[in-house]
C-alpha cells in the first residue's frame, strides 16, 4: 500500500514522481483512490484552469508551451494535461508535441502529463477532472488542459476549464468550420495562431463577424476577444496571457468563476455516481437477486418495471 | 386516461387497434406505462419468439412473409415486429417491405408493427422487449422479429429471441463477411435464401465449413442447420419451419429455453433500472441536493467520491 499522506506532501513539495504516482492512482481506479481523493479535497480549488482546444495543426502544443514560458516568467507553478481522445496510435504526433514541450522538461516548476482515452470506467470525462485535482492539490497555480480536435469529448473537457481558449489558424479553421464544430459556443478567448501567414486577418475578421451574430449581449457580458499570435516565435503570447487574466478578473467580478466551478463540481459528482451505479448493476449479473427477480417476471407474478424498482431499492440498501 | 383493462381484453380478442394502442403506450413511456405492464405481466410468456436478421437485400421481409403464411396454415396467431435501427429516412425501403407483407394485412390472425430507433429512453433495446410483451399478451403464439442489417443493436435485439435466424444470399454475405459481422455466434438456424441463384451451394458449403471451425461441440449440443430457400416462391419454407420447431424442441428438452428467457428477463429488468436511474440523476440537475454537494466539494470539506455516495443514497431514499 502506498503511503498517501507522504505522497501528497512530496507532490506539494514539487516532486514530479509523486505527482505522477498520484495521477496513476486516481486514473487507474486503484483501491486507494478514495483515500487519495479524500486527502486531496482540502488542498484543491486554488488553480486557474485554462483549456486549449482546436483542430490538429493549429499549433496547440506550441501555444501551450509558449504559455508555460510566460507563466513561469511570472513565477507561477504550471501543470499541463495533454489529452488525446483519439486512439493510442496517434502516438507519433503526440511524440512530436512532447518534443516541442521538452524545453520545460527540466523545470521543476512545470509538470506535464499526457492522457489518452484508454482509461476504463467513464473514460476521459471521468479521468481528466481527477488529474486536474491532483495537479491543483500539488500546488500548480495554472493548469493548462490541451485537447486534440474539437468533438463532443473535447467540448466536455473544455467544460472542465475556468477559461476556454479556442485556437484557429489561417486557412484551416475558418468561420464556417468553426460554427459547424460548435466552437463558437465554448470559447472565452479566441486565438488566431500562425498570424504571419496569408489569410490571418481574414480569419480573424470572419470569426469576429460570426461571434457578433449571436444573440444580443447585455451590458457587462463577456465578449470573447480574438488574439493573433505566432506561438513558434513567442509573438502575441503576452497579449494572450493578458486576455486570459482579463477573463479571469471578469469572471471573479461577476461571480461567474464560482458558478462555473459549482457546475463543474456537480458534474463531477454526477459522473462518479453514474459510473458507480453502472458498476453496481454490472456486478449484479449472475447475482441471485437479479436472477430471482427475473424468475418472478417470467412467471408473470411481477412486471419488469416493478422488478426494476426492487432492483434499484436493493442497489443502495447494501448493494 | 385509457381504460387499460378494456384495452387488454380487446387486444386478446384480436382487435388490431387495441394492440397498436398498447404498443404506443409502452414505447412512448406514457404515464400509464406501468399500469399497462402490470396488466400484461400475468398474460405473457407463452409466445415463441423468432428473430430474423441479415444484410439488406437477402430477402428478410419476403422470408418473414412466407413464414407468416406457413404458421397461419398451422392455425397459429402471428405477430411481426419489423425493427429498423437505421434512420427514419430509410422509409422508402421499409415501405417496399410493407408492400410485400400486404397479403397478410387483412388477416385478423396476423399483427404487423414497424419500429424505428426514434424512441427515446433506452432506444430499441428498451422498446423492443416491451412491444414483444404486448404481442405475447395479446395472444400471438409466434412472434417474428425482423431486424435490418447486422450490427451491435441487431445482435442485442437477436438476444430477445428464443430462436435466431440468420439469413444470407449467394454472393452477398459469404462466409468471411458473416464471420466479420459476428453472425456465426448468434444464429440458431441459418438460411441461404435465393437458393436458385448461382453460388448458393458455395455459400452454404462455406458457411457449413465456418460453423464447423468453432470449438468442439459436446454430444447433445445444437448444431445450427443450414436451410436453402427461395422465399419469393415459397420454396424451402416448410424446411425452415421444421428447423425452427426442431430448435424449439431441443431447447425445451435441454432447459435452454427457460434459461434464455431468464437471461432475457434479467436483461430487461436491468435495462429499465439503468434507464430509471439515469433519468433520476438527470432530474437532479439544478436540484438543491446536487448543488449542496457541489458546494461542499468546492469548499474542500467533501471529496467527490464521498459526495457521489451521498447522491446515490439520496436517489433511492425518496429520490
Coordinates of C-alpha atoms in Angstrom, one line a residue:
Chain A
X1 CA 0.0 0.0 0.0
X2 CA 1.2 3.5 -0.9
X3 CA 1.7 6.0 1.9
X4 CA -0.8 8.5 0.6
X5 CA -0.2 11.4 3.1
X6 CA 3.6 11.2 2.4
X7 CA 3.0 11.1 -1.3
X8 CA 0.7 14.2 -1.2
X9 CA 3.4 16.0 0.9
X10 CA 6.0 15.1 -1.7
X11 CA 3.7 16.2 -4.5
X12 CA 3.2 19.6 -2.8
X13 CA 6.9 19.9 -2.5
X14 CA 7.1 19.7 -6.3
X15 CA 8.4 16.2 -6.7
X16 CA 7.2 15.1 -10.2
X17 CA 7.3 11.4 -9.4
X18 CA 4.9 11.9 -6.5
X19 CA 2.6 13.8 -8.8
X20 CA 2.8 11.1 -11.4
X21 CA 2.1 8.4 -8.8
X22 CA -1.0 10.2 -7.5
X23 CA -2.4 10.7 -11.0
X24 CA -1.8 7.0 -11.7
X25 CA -3.7 6.1 -8.5
X26 CA -6.7 8.3 -9.4
X27 CA -6.9 7.4 -13.1
X28 CA -6.4 3.7 -12.6
X29 CA -9.2 3.5 -10.0
X30 CA -6.9 1.9 -7.5
X31 CA -8.2 0.6 -4.2
X32 CA -6.6 3.7 -2.7
X33 CA -8.5 6.0 -5.0
X34 CA -10.9 7.2 -2.3
X35 CA -8.1 7.7 0.2
X36 CA -6.2 9.8 -2.3
X37 CA -9.3 11.9 -3.2
X38 CA -10.1 12.5 0.5
X39 CA -6.6 13.6 1.1
X40 CA -6.6 16.0 -1.9
X41 CA -10.1 17.5 -1.2
X42 CA -9.0 20.2 1.3
X43 CA -5.9 21.1 -0.7
X44 CA -7.6 21.8 -4.1
X45 CA -9.6 24.6 -5.6
X46 CA -6.9 27.1 -6.0
X47 CA -5.6 26.6 -9.5
X48 CA -6.7 28.6 -12.5
X49 CA -7.6 26.0 -15.2
X50 CA -7.3 27.0 -18.8
X51 CA -8.5 24.7 -21.6
X52 CA -6.9 24.9 -25.1
X53 CA -8.6 23.3 -28.0
X54 CA -8.6 23.4 -31.8
X55 CA -8.1 21.2 -34.9
X56 CA -4.8 19.4 -35.4
X57 CA -2.2 21.6 -36.9
X58 CA -3.3 24.9 -35.5
X59 CA -0.3 24.9 -33.1
X60 CA -1.8 23.9 -29.8
X61 CA 1.3 22.4 -28.3
X62 CA 3.4 25.3 -29.4
X63 CA 1.0 27.7 -27.9
X64 CA 0.7 25.7 -24.7
X65 CA 4.5 25.7 -24.5
X66 CA 4.7 29.4 -25.0
X67 CA 2.0 30.0 -22.3
X68 CA 4.1 27.8 -19.9
X69 CA 7.1 30.0 -20.6
X70 CA 5.0 33.2 -19.9
X71 CA 3.5 31.9 -16.7
X72 CA 6.9 30.6 -15.5
X73 CA 8.3 34.1 -16.1
X74 CA 5.6 35.3 -13.7
X75 CA 6.9 32.9 -11.1
X76 CA 3.8 30.6 -11.2
X77 CA 3.9 26.8 -10.9
X78 CA 2.3 25.3 -14.0
X79 CA 0.6 22.0 -14.7
X80 CA 0.0 20.7 -18.3
X81 CA -2.5 18.0 -19.0
X82 CA -2.4 16.9 -22.7
X83 CA -5.5 15.0 -23.5
X84 CA -5.7 12.9 -26.6
X85 CA -9.2 11.4 -27.1
X86 CA -8.1 9.6 -30.3
X87 CA -6.6 6.2 -30.4
X88 CA -3.2 5.4 -28.8
X89 CA -1.9 5.0 -32.4
X90 CA -1.7 8.8 -32.7
X91 CA 1.5 8.4 -30.7
X92 CA 3.6 9.8 -33.5
X93 CA 2.0 13.2 -33.4
X94 CA 2.0 13.2 -29.6
X95 CA 5.6 12.4 -29.5
X96 CA 6.3 15.3 -31.8
X97 CA 4.3 17.5 -29.5
X98 CA 6.2 16.3 -26.5
X99 CA 9.5 17.3 -28.1
X100 CA 8.1 20.8 -28.5
X101 CA 7.4 20.8 -24.8
X102 CA 10.9 19.4 -23.9
X103 CA 12.3 22.9 -23.1
X104 CA 10.2 22.7 -19.9
X105 CA 11.2 19.1 -19.0
X106 CA 13.9 20.0 -16.6
X107 CA 12.0 22.9 -15.0
X108 CA 10.8 21.7 -11.5
X109 CA 8.0 24.4 -11.6
X110 CA 6.3 22.6 -14.5
X111 CA 4.5 19.3 -14.5
X112 CA 3.5 17.8 -17.9
X113 CA 1.2 14.8 -18.2
X114 CA -0.3 13.1 -21.3
X115 CA -3.6 11.3 -21.0
X116 CA -5.3 9.0 -23.6
X117 CA -8.8 7.6 -23.8
X118 CA -7.6 4.1 -22.9
X119 CA -8.8 4.6 -19.4
X120 CA -11.7 2.4 -18.2
X121 CA -14.8 3.5 -16.3
X122 CA -16.1 6.8 -17.6
X123 CA -13.1 7.5 -19.9
X124 CA -11.7 10.9 -20.1
X125 CA -14.7 12.7 -18.8
X126 CA -14.1 10.8 -15.7
X127 CA -10.3 10.8 -15.5
X128 CA -9.5 14.4 -16.5
X129 CA -11.1 16.1 -13.6
X130 CA -9.3 13.7 -11.2
X131 CA -5.9 14.5 -12.8
X132 CA -6.7 18.2 -12.6
X133 CA -7.5 17.8 -8.9
X134 CA -4.1 16.2 -8.3
X135 CA -2.2 19.0 -10.1
X136 CA -4.3 21.6 -8.2
X137 CA -3.6 20.0 -4.8
X138 CA 0.1 19.6 -5.8
X139 CA 0.3 23.4 -5.9
X140 CA 0.0 24.2 -9.6
X141 CA -1.3 27.7 -9.8
X142 CA -2.1 27.5 -13.5
X143 CA -3.3 24.2 -15.2
X144 CA -3.3 24.1 -19.0
X145 CA -5.5 21.4 -20.4
X146 CA -4.7 20.8 -24.0
X147 CA -7.1 18.7 -26.1
X148 CA -6.7 17.4 -29.6
X149 CA -9.5 18.2 -32.1
X150 CA -13.0 19.5 -31.4
X151 CA -15.6 16.9 -30.8
X152 CA -18.1 16.1 -28.1
X153 CA -15.5 14.8 -25.7
X154 CA -13.4 17.8 -26.3
X155 CA -16.3 20.1 -25.5
X156 CA -16.9 18.1 -22.3
X157 CA -13.3 18.5 -21.3
X158 CA -13.4 22.2 -22.2
X159 CA -16.2 22.4 -19.6
X160 CA -13.6 21.5 -17.0
X161 CA -11.8 24.7 -17.6
X162 CA -12.3 28.1 -15.9
X163 CA -11.4 29.7 -19.3
X164 CA -11.6 28.0 -22.6
X165 CA -9.2 29.0 -25.4
X166 CA -10.1 28.1 -29.0
X167 CA -7.2 28.1 -31.4
X168 CA -7.5 28.6 -35.2
X169 CA -5.0 29.0 -38.0
X170 CA -5.4 30.8 -41.3
X171 CA -7.0 28.7 -44.0
X172 CA -7.6 25.8 -41.6
X173 CA -10.5 26.5 -39.3
X174 CA -12.3 29.3 -40.9
X175 CA -15.6 30.7 -39.6
X176 CA -18.0 28.3 -41.2
X177 CA -15.9 25.4 -40.0
X178 CA -15.8 26.8 -36.5
X179 CA -19.5 27.3 -36.5
X180 CA -20.0 23.7 -37.6
X181 CA -17.7 22.4 -34.9
X182 CA -19.7 24.2 -32.3
X183 CA -16.7 26.1 -31.0
X184 CA -18.4 29.5 -31.2
X185 CA -20.2 28.4 -28.1
X186 CA -17.3 27.3 -26.0
X187 CA -14.6 29.9 -26.5
X188 CA -13.9 32.6 -23.9
X189 CA -10.8 33.6 -25.8
X190 CA -10.1 33.0 -29.5
X191 CA -6.5 32.8 -30.8
X192 CA -5.6 33.0 -34.5
X193 CA -2.2 31.4 -34.4
X194 CA 0.3 31.4 -37.3
X195 CA -0.8 35.0 -37.8
X196 CA 2.2 35.7 -40.1
X197 CA 0.6 33.6 -42.7
X198 CA -1.7 34.8 -45.6
X199 CA -5.3 35.0 -44.6
X200 CA -4.8 35.6 -40.9
X201 CA -6.7 38.9 -41.0
X202 CA -9.5 37.4 -43.0
X203 CA -9.8 34.5 -40.5
X204 CA -9.9 37.0 -37.6
X205 CA -12.4 39.2 -39.4
X206 CA -14.7 36.3 -40.2
X207 CA -14.5 34.9 -36.7
X208 CA -15.3 38.4 -35.3
X209 CA -18.3 38.6 -37.6
X210 CA -19.6 35.2 -36.5
X211 CA -19.1 35.9 -32.8
X212 CA -21.2 39.1 -33.3
X213 CA -24.1 37.1 -34.9
X214 CA -25.1 35.6 -31.6
X215 CA -27.9 37.0 -29.5
X216 CA -27.5 40.5 -28.2
X217 CA -25.2 40.7 -25.2
X218 CA -26.3 42.6 -22.2
X219 CA -24.0 45.3 -20.7
X220 CA -21.3 43.7 -18.7
X221 CA -21.4 40.4 -20.7
X222 CA -18.2 39.0 -21.8
X223 CA -17.3 39.5 -25.4
X224 CA -14.6 36.9 -26.3
X225 CA -11.5 38.7 -27.6
X226 CA -9.6 37.5 -30.6
X227 CA -5.8 37.4 -30.2
X228 CA -3.3 37.0 -33.1
X229 CA -0.2 35.0 -32.3
X230 CA 2.9 33.4 -33.8
X231 CA 3.4 31.0 -31.0
X232 CA 6.5 29.4 -32.5
X233 CA 8.3 32.8 -32.2
X234 CA 6.6 33.8 -29.0
X235 CA 4.7 36.7 -30.7
X236 CA 1.4 37.7 -29.2
X237 CA 1.8 35.4 -26.2
X238 CA 1.8 38.4 -23.7
X239 CA -1.5 39.5 -25.3
X240 CA -2.9 36.0 -24.9
X241 CA -2.0 35.9 -21.2
X242 CA -3.5 39.4 -20.8
X243 CA -6.7 38.2 -22.4
X244 CA -6.8 35.2 -20.0
X245 CA -6.2 37.3 -17.0
X246 CA -8.9 39.8 -18.1
X247 CA -11.4 36.9 -18.5
X248 CA -10.4 35.6 -15.1
X249 CA -10.9 39.0 -13.5
X250 CA -14.2 39.5 -15.2
X251 CA -15.4 36.1 -14.0
X252 CA -14.4 36.9 -10.4
X253 CA -16.1 40.3 -10.6
X254 CA -19.4 38.8 -11.9
X255 CA -19.5 35.6 -9.8
X256 CA -19.1 33.6 -12.9
X257 CA -16.0 31.7 -11.7
X258 CA -17.7 30.4 -8.6
X259 CA -20.7 29.5 -10.7
X260 CA -18.7 27.6 -13.3
X261 CA -16.8 25.7 -10.5
X262 CA -20.1 24.8 -8.9
X263 CA -21.5 23.4 -12.1
X264 CA -18.2 21.6 -12.7
X265 CA -18.2 20.0 -9.2
X266 CA -21.8 19.0 -9.6
X267 CA -21.0 17.3 -13.0
X268 CA -18.0 15.6 -11.4
X269 CA -20.1 14.2 -8.6
X270 CA -22.8 13.1 -11.0
X271 CA -20.3 11.3 -13.3
X272 CA -18.8 9.4 -10.4
X273 CA -22.3 8.5 -9.2
X274 CA -23.5 7.2 -12.6
X275 CA -20.3 5.3 -13.0
X276 CA -20.7 3.7 -9.6
X277 CA -24.3 2.8 -10.2
X278 CA -23.5 1.2 -13.5
X279 CA -20.7 -0.8 -12.0
X280 CA -23.0 -2.0 -9.2
X281 CA -25.6 -3.1 -11.8
X282 CA -22.9 -4.8 -13.7
X283 CA -21.9 -6.7 -10.6
X284 CA -25.4 -8.0 -10.3
X285 CA -25.1 -10.1 -13.5
X286 CA -25.5 -13.7 -12.4
X287 CA -26.3 -12.4 -8.9
X288 CA -29.1 -14.3 -7.2
X289 CA -31.1 -11.0 -6.6
X290 CA -31.4 -10.2 -10.3
X291 CA -31.9 -13.9 -11.1
X292 CA -34.8 -14.1 -8.6
X293 CA -36.4 -11.0 -10.0
X294 CA -36.1 -12.4 -13.5
X295 CA -37.8 -15.6 -12.3
X296 CA -40.7 -13.7 -11.0
X297 CA -41.0 -11.7 -14.2
X298 CA -41.0 -14.9 -16.2
X299 CA -43.7 -16.4 -14.0
X300 CA -45.9 -13.3 -14.6
X301 CA -46.1 -12.5 -10.8
X302 CA -44.1 -9.3 -11.3
X303 CA -43.9 -6.9 -14.2
X304 CA -40.4 -5.7 -15.3
X305 CA -41.0 -2.2 -14.1
X306 CA -41.9 -3.3 -10.6
X307 CA -38.8 -5.6 -10.7
X308 CA -36.6 -2.7 -11.7
X309 CA -37.9 -0.8 -8.7
X310 CA -36.9 -3.6 -6.4
X311 CA -33.5 -3.8 -8.1
X312 CA -32.9 -0.1 -7.6
X313 CA -34.0 -0.4 -4.0
X314 CA -31.6 -3.3 -3.5
X315 CA -28.7 -1.4 -5.1
X316 CA -28.5 1.1 -2.3
X317 CA -29.6 -0.9 0.7
X318 CA -26.5 -3.0 1.0
X319 CA -26.0 -3.4 -2.8
Chain B
X1 CA -56.9 8.2 -19.4
X2 CA -57.1 5.0 -21.4
X3 CA -59.1 2.1 -19.9
X4 CA -56.3 -0.3 -19.8
X5 CA -58.1 -3.5 -18.7
X6 CA -60.7 -3.0 -21.5
X7 CA -57.8 -2.4 -24.0
X8 CA -56.0 -5.6 -22.9
X9 CA -59.3 -7.5 -23.3
X10 CA -59.8 -6.2 -26.8
X11 CA -56.2 -6.9 -27.7
X12 CA -56.6 -10.5 -26.6
X13 CA -59.8 -10.7 -28.7
X14 CA -57.6 -9.9 -31.7
X15 CA -58.5 -6.3 -32.3
X16 CA -55.5 -4.8 -34.1
X17 CA -56.3 -1.2 -33.0
X18 CA -56.1 -2.2 -29.3
X19 CA -52.8 -3.9 -29.9
X20 CA -51.5 -0.8 -31.7
X21 CA -52.7 1.4 -28.8
X22 CA -51.0 -0.8 -26.2
X23 CA -47.7 -0.7 -28.1
X24 CA -47.9 3.0 -28.4
X25 CA -48.5 3.3 -24.6
X26 CA -45.4 1.1 -23.8
X27 CA -43.0 2.5 -26.4
X28 CA -44.0 6.1 -25.7
X29 CA -43.3 5.8 -21.9
X30 CA -46.8 7.1 -21.2
X31 CA -47.9 7.8 -17.6
X32 CA -49.9 4.6 -17.9
X33 CA -46.9 2.5 -18.9
X34 CA -46.7 0.9 -15.5
X35 CA -50.4 0.1 -15.4
X36 CA -50.1 -1.5 -18.8
X37 CA -47.0 -3.5 -17.9
X38 CA -48.6 -4.7 -14.7
X39 CA -51.8 -5.8 -16.6
X40 CA -49.7 -7.6 -19.3
X41 CA -47.4 -9.5 -16.8
X42 CA -49.6 -12.4 -15.9
X43 CA -50.7 -12.8 -19.6
X44 CA -47.3 -13.1 -21.3
X45 CA -44.6 -15.7 -21.5
X46 CA -46.4 -18.0 -24.0
X47 CA -45.2 -16.8 -27.4
X48 CA -42.4 -18.4 -29.3
X49 CA -40.1 -15.5 -30.4
X50 CA -38.1 -15.9 -33.6
X51 CA -35.6 -13.3 -34.6
X52 CA -34.7 -12.8 -38.3
X53 CA -31.6 -10.9 -39.2
X54 CA -29.3 -10.4 -42.2
X55 CA -27.9 -7.8 -44.5
X56 CA -30.2 -5.7 -46.7
X57 CA -31.2 -7.5 -49.8
X58 CA -31.1 -11.1 -48.6
X59 CA -34.9 -11.2 -48.6
X60 CA -35.8 -10.8 -44.9
X61 CA -39.2 -9.4 -45.4
X62 CA -40.1 -12.0 -48.1
X63 CA -38.9 -14.8 -45.8
X64 CA -40.8 -13.3 -42.9
X65 CA -43.9 -13.1 -45.0
X66 CA -43.5 -16.7 -46.1
X67 CA -43.1 -17.8 -42.5
X68 CA -46.3 -15.9 -41.6
X69 CA -48.1 -17.9 -44.3
X70 CA -46.7 -21.2 -43.0
X71 CA -47.6 -20.5 -39.4
X72 CA -51.1 -19.2 -40.4
X73 CA -51.6 -22.5 -42.2
X74 CA -50.9 -24.2 -38.9
X75 CA -53.6 -22.1 -37.3
X76 CA -51.3 -20.1 -35.2
X77 CA -51.8 -16.4 -34.4
X78 CA -48.7 -14.5 -35.6
X79 CA -47.1 -11.2 -34.6
X80 CA -44.5 -9.4 -36.7
X81 CA -42.2 -6.7 -35.3
X82 CA -40.1 -5.1 -38.1
X83 CA -37.3 -3.3 -36.4
X84 CA -35.3 -0.7 -38.3
X85 CA -32.4 0.7 -36.3
X86 CA -31.4 3.0 -39.1
X87 CA -32.7 6.5 -39.6
X88 CA -36.4 7.2 -40.3
X89 CA -35.2 8.3 -43.7
X90 CA -34.9 4.7 -44.8
X91 CA -38.7 4.9 -45.1
X92 CA -38.6 4.1 -48.8
X93 CA -37.2 0.6 -48.3
X94 CA -39.4 0.0 -45.4
X95 CA -42.4 0.9 -47.4
X96 CA -41.4 -1.6 -50.1
X97 CA -41.1 -4.2 -47.4
X98 CA -44.5 -3.4 -46.1
X99 CA -46.0 -3.9 -49.5
X100 CA -44.5 -7.4 -49.6
X101 CA -46.3 -8.0 -46.3
X102 CA -49.6 -6.6 -47.6
X103 CA -51.0 -10.1 -48.3
X104 CA -51.4 -10.5 -44.6
X105 CA -52.9 -7.1 -44.0
X106 CA -56.5 -8.2 -43.9
X107 CA -55.8 -11.4 -41.9
X108 CA -57.1 -10.8 -38.3
X109 CA -54.7 -13.6 -37.1
X110 CA -51.7 -11.5 -38.0
X111 CA -50.5 -8.4 -36.4
X112 CA -47.6 -6.4 -38.1
X113 CA -45.8 -3.5 -36.5
X114 CA -42.8 -1.4 -37.6
X115 CA -40.5 0.1 -35.1
X116 CA -37.7 2.7 -35.7
X117 CA -34.9 3.9 -33.5
X118 CA -36.5 7.2 -32.9
X119 CA -37.8 6.1 -29.5
X120 CA -36.4 8.0 -26.5
X121 CA -35.1 6.5 -23.3
X122 CA -33.1 3.3 -24.0
X123 CA -34.0 3.2 -27.7
X124 CA -34.8 -0.1 -29.3
X125 CA -33.1 -2.2 -26.7
X126 CA -35.6 -0.8 -24.4
X127 CA -38.7 -0.6 -26.6
X128 CA -38.5 -3.9 -28.5
X129 CA -39.0 -6.2 -25.5
X130 CA -42.0 -4.1 -24.4
X131 CA -43.6 -4.5 -27.8
X132 CA -42.9 -8.2 -27.8
X133 CA -44.6 -8.4 -24.4
X134 CA -47.7 -6.7 -25.8
X135 CA -47.9 -9.1 -28.8
X136 CA -47.3 -12.0 -26.4
X137 CA -50.0 -11.0 -24.0
X138 CA -52.4 -10.3 -26.9
X139 CA -52.2 -13.9 -27.7
X140 CA -49.7 -14.2 -30.6
X141 CA -48.3 -17.7 -30.5
X142 CA -45.4 -16.9 -32.8
X143 CA -43.7 -13.5 -32.9
X144 CA -41.3 -12.8 -35.7
X145 CA -38.8 -10.0 -35.0
X146 CA -37.2 -8.9 -38.2
X147 CA -34.2 -6.6 -38.0
X148 CA -32.4 -4.7 -40.7
X149 CA -28.6 -5.3 -41.0
X150 CA -26.2 -6.9 -38.6
X151 CA -24.7 -4.5 -36.1
X152 CA -24.5 -4.3 -32.3
X153 CA -28.1 -3.2 -31.9
X154 CA -29.2 -6.1 -34.1
X155 CA -27.3 -8.6 -32.1
X156 CA -28.9 -7.1 -28.9
X157 CA -32.3 -7.5 -30.5
X158 CA -31.5 -11.0 -31.6
X159 CA -30.9 -11.8 -28.0
X160 CA -34.6 -11.1 -27.4
X161 CA -35.5 -14.1 -29.5
X162 CA -35.9 -17.7 -28.4
X163 CA -34.5 -18.8 -31.8
X164 CA -32.3 -16.5 -34.0
X165 CA -32.4 -17.0 -37.8
X166 CA -29.6 -15.5 -39.8
X167 CA -30.3 -15.1 -43.5
X168 CA -27.7 -14.9 -46.3
X169 CA -27.9 -14.8 -50.1
X170 CA -25.5 -16.1 -52.6
X171 CA -22.7 -13.6 -53.4
X172 CA -23.8 -11.2 -50.8
X173 CA -23.0 -12.4 -47.3
X174 CA -20.4 -15.1 -47.9
X175 CA -18.6 -16.9 -45.0
X176 CA -15.9 -14.3 -44.4
X177 CA -18.4 -11.5 -44.3
X178 CA -20.5 -13.5 -42.0
X179 CA -17.6 -14.1 -39.6
X180 CA -16.7 -10.4 -39.7
X181 CA -20.3 -9.4 -38.8
X182 CA -20.2 -11.7 -35.9
X183 CA -23.3 -13.6 -37.0
X184 CA -21.6 -17.0 -36.6
X185 CA -22.2 -16.6 -32.9
X186 CA -25.8 -15.6 -33.0
X187 CA -27.5 -18.0 -35.4
X188 CA -29.5 -21.0 -34.3
X189 CA -30.7 -21.6 -37.8
X190 CA -29.0 -20.3 -41.0
X191 CA -31.0 -19.7 -44.2
X192 CA -29.4 -19.3 -47.6
X193 CA -32.2 -17.5 -49.4
X194 CA -32.4 -17.0 -53.2
X195 CA -31.0 -20.5 -53.5
X196 CA -31.9 -20.7 -57.2
X197 CA -29.1 -18.3 -57.9
X198 CA -25.5 -19.1 -58.8
X199 CA -23.3 -19.6 -55.9
X200 CA -26.0 -20.8 -53.4
X201 CA -24.3 -24.2 -52.9
X202 CA -20.9 -22.5 -52.4
X203 CA -22.3 -20.1 -49.9
X204 CA -23.9 -22.9 -47.9
X205 CA -20.7 -25.0 -48.1
X206 CA -18.5 -22.1 -46.9
X207 CA -21.0 -21.3 -44.1
X208 CA -21.1 -25.0 -43.1
X209 CA -17.3 -25.1 -43.0
X210 CA -17.1 -21.9 -40.9
X211 CA -19.7 -23.2 -38.4
X212 CA -17.6 -26.3 -38.0
X213 CA -14.5 -24.3 -37.2
X214 CA -15.8 -23.3 -33.7
X215 CA -14.9 -25.2 -30.6
X216 CA -15.7 -28.9 -30.4
X217 CA -19.4 -29.4 -29.6
X218 CA -20.3 -31.8 -26.9
X219 CA -22.8 -34.6 -27.5
X220 CA -26.3 -33.1 -27.4
X221 CA -25.1 -29.6 -28.4
X222 CA -27.1 -27.8 -31.0
X223 CA -25.5 -27.7 -34.4
X224 CA -27.2 -24.9 -36.4
X225 CA -28.7 -26.3 -39.6
X226 CA -28.4 -24.5 -42.9
X227 CA -31.7 -24.3 -44.9
X228 CA -31.9 -23.3 -48.5
X229 CA -34.9 -21.3 -49.6
X230 CA -36.4 -19.4 -52.4
X231 CA -38.8 -17.4 -50.2
X232 CA -40.3 -15.4 -53.1
X233 CA -41.7 -18.7 -54.4
X234 CA -42.3 -20.3 -51.0
X235 CA -39.6 -23.0 -51.6
X236 CA -37.9 -24.4 -48.6
X237 CA -40.2 -22.6 -46.1
X238 CA -41.6 -25.9 -44.7
X239 CA -38.0 -27.0 -44.1
X240 CA -37.3 -23.6 -42.4
X241 CA -40.3 -24.1 -40.1
X242 CA -39.2 -27.6 -39.4
X243 CA -35.7 -26.4 -38.4
X244 CA -37.3 -23.8 -36.1
X245 CA -39.6 -26.3 -34.4
X246 CA -36.6 -28.7 -34.0
X247 CA -34.6 -26.0 -32.3
X248 CA -37.5 -25.1 -30.1
X249 CA -37.9 -28.8 -29.1
X250 CA -34.2 -29.2 -28.5
X251 CA -34.2 -26.0 -26.2
X252 CA -37.2 -27.3 -24.2
X253 CA -35.6 -30.8 -23.8
X254 CA -32.3 -29.3 -22.6
X255 CA -33.7 -26.5 -20.4
X256 CA -32.2 -23.9 -22.8
X257 CA -35.5 -22.2 -23.5
X258 CA -36.1 -21.5 -19.8
X259 CA -32.5 -20.3 -19.3
X260 CA -32.6 -18.0 -22.3
X261 CA -35.8 -16.4 -21.1
X262 CA -34.4 -16.0 -17.6
X263 CA -31.4 -14.1 -19.1
X264 CA -33.7 -12.1 -21.2
X265 CA -35.9 -11.1 -18.3
X266 CA -32.9 -10.2 -16.3
X267 CA -31.6 -8.0 -19.0
X268 CA -34.9 -6.4 -19.5
X269 CA -35.2 -5.5 -15.7
X270 CA -31.6 -4.3 -15.8
X271 CA -32.2 -2.0 -18.8
X272 CA -35.3 -0.5 -17.2
X273 CA -33.4 0.0 -13.9
X274 CA -30.4 1.7 -15.6
X275 CA -32.8 4.0 -17.6
X276 CA -34.7 4.9 -14.5
X277 CA -31.5 5.7 -12.5
X278 CA -30.1 7.9 -15.3
X279 CA -33.4 9.7 -15.5
X280 CA -33.4 10.3 -11.8
X281 CA -29.8 11.6 -11.9
X282 CA -30.8 13.8 -14.8
X283 CA -33.7 15.2 -12.7
X284 CA -31.2 16.3 -10.1
X285 CA -29.5 18.8 -12.3
X286 CA -30.2 22.2 -10.8
X287 CA -31.6 20.3 -7.8
X288 CA -30.6 21.7 -4.5
X289 CA -29.3 18.4 -3.3
X290 CA -26.7 18.1 -6.0
X291 CA -26.0 21.8 -5.7
X292 CA -25.3 21.5 -2.0
X293 CA -23.0 18.6 -2.5
X294 CA -21.1 20.5 -5.2
X295 CA -20.7 23.4 -2.7
X296 CA -19.1 21.1 -0.2
X297 CA -16.8 19.6 -2.8
X298 CA -15.7 23.2 -3.8
X299 CA -15.0 24.2 -0.2
X300 CA -12.9 21.1 0.2
X301 CA -14.9 19.7 3.1
X302 CA -16.0 16.7 1.0
X303 CA -14.3 14.8 -1.8
X304 CA -16.3 14.0 -4.9
X305 CA -16.4 10.3 -4.2
X306 CA -17.9 10.8 -0.8
X307 CA -20.3 13.3 -2.4
X308 CA -21.3 10.7 -5.0
X309 CA -22.0 8.2 -2.2
X310 CA -24.4 10.7 -0.6
X311 CA -26.0 11.4 -4.0
X312 CA -26.7 7.7 -4.6
X313 CA -28.0 7.3 -1.1
X314 CA -30.4 10.2 -1.8
X315 CA -31.5 8.8 -5.1
X316 CA -33.3 5.8 -3.5
X317 CA -34.4 7.3 -0.3
X318 CA -37.2 9.5 -1.6
X319 CA -35.3 10.4 -4.7

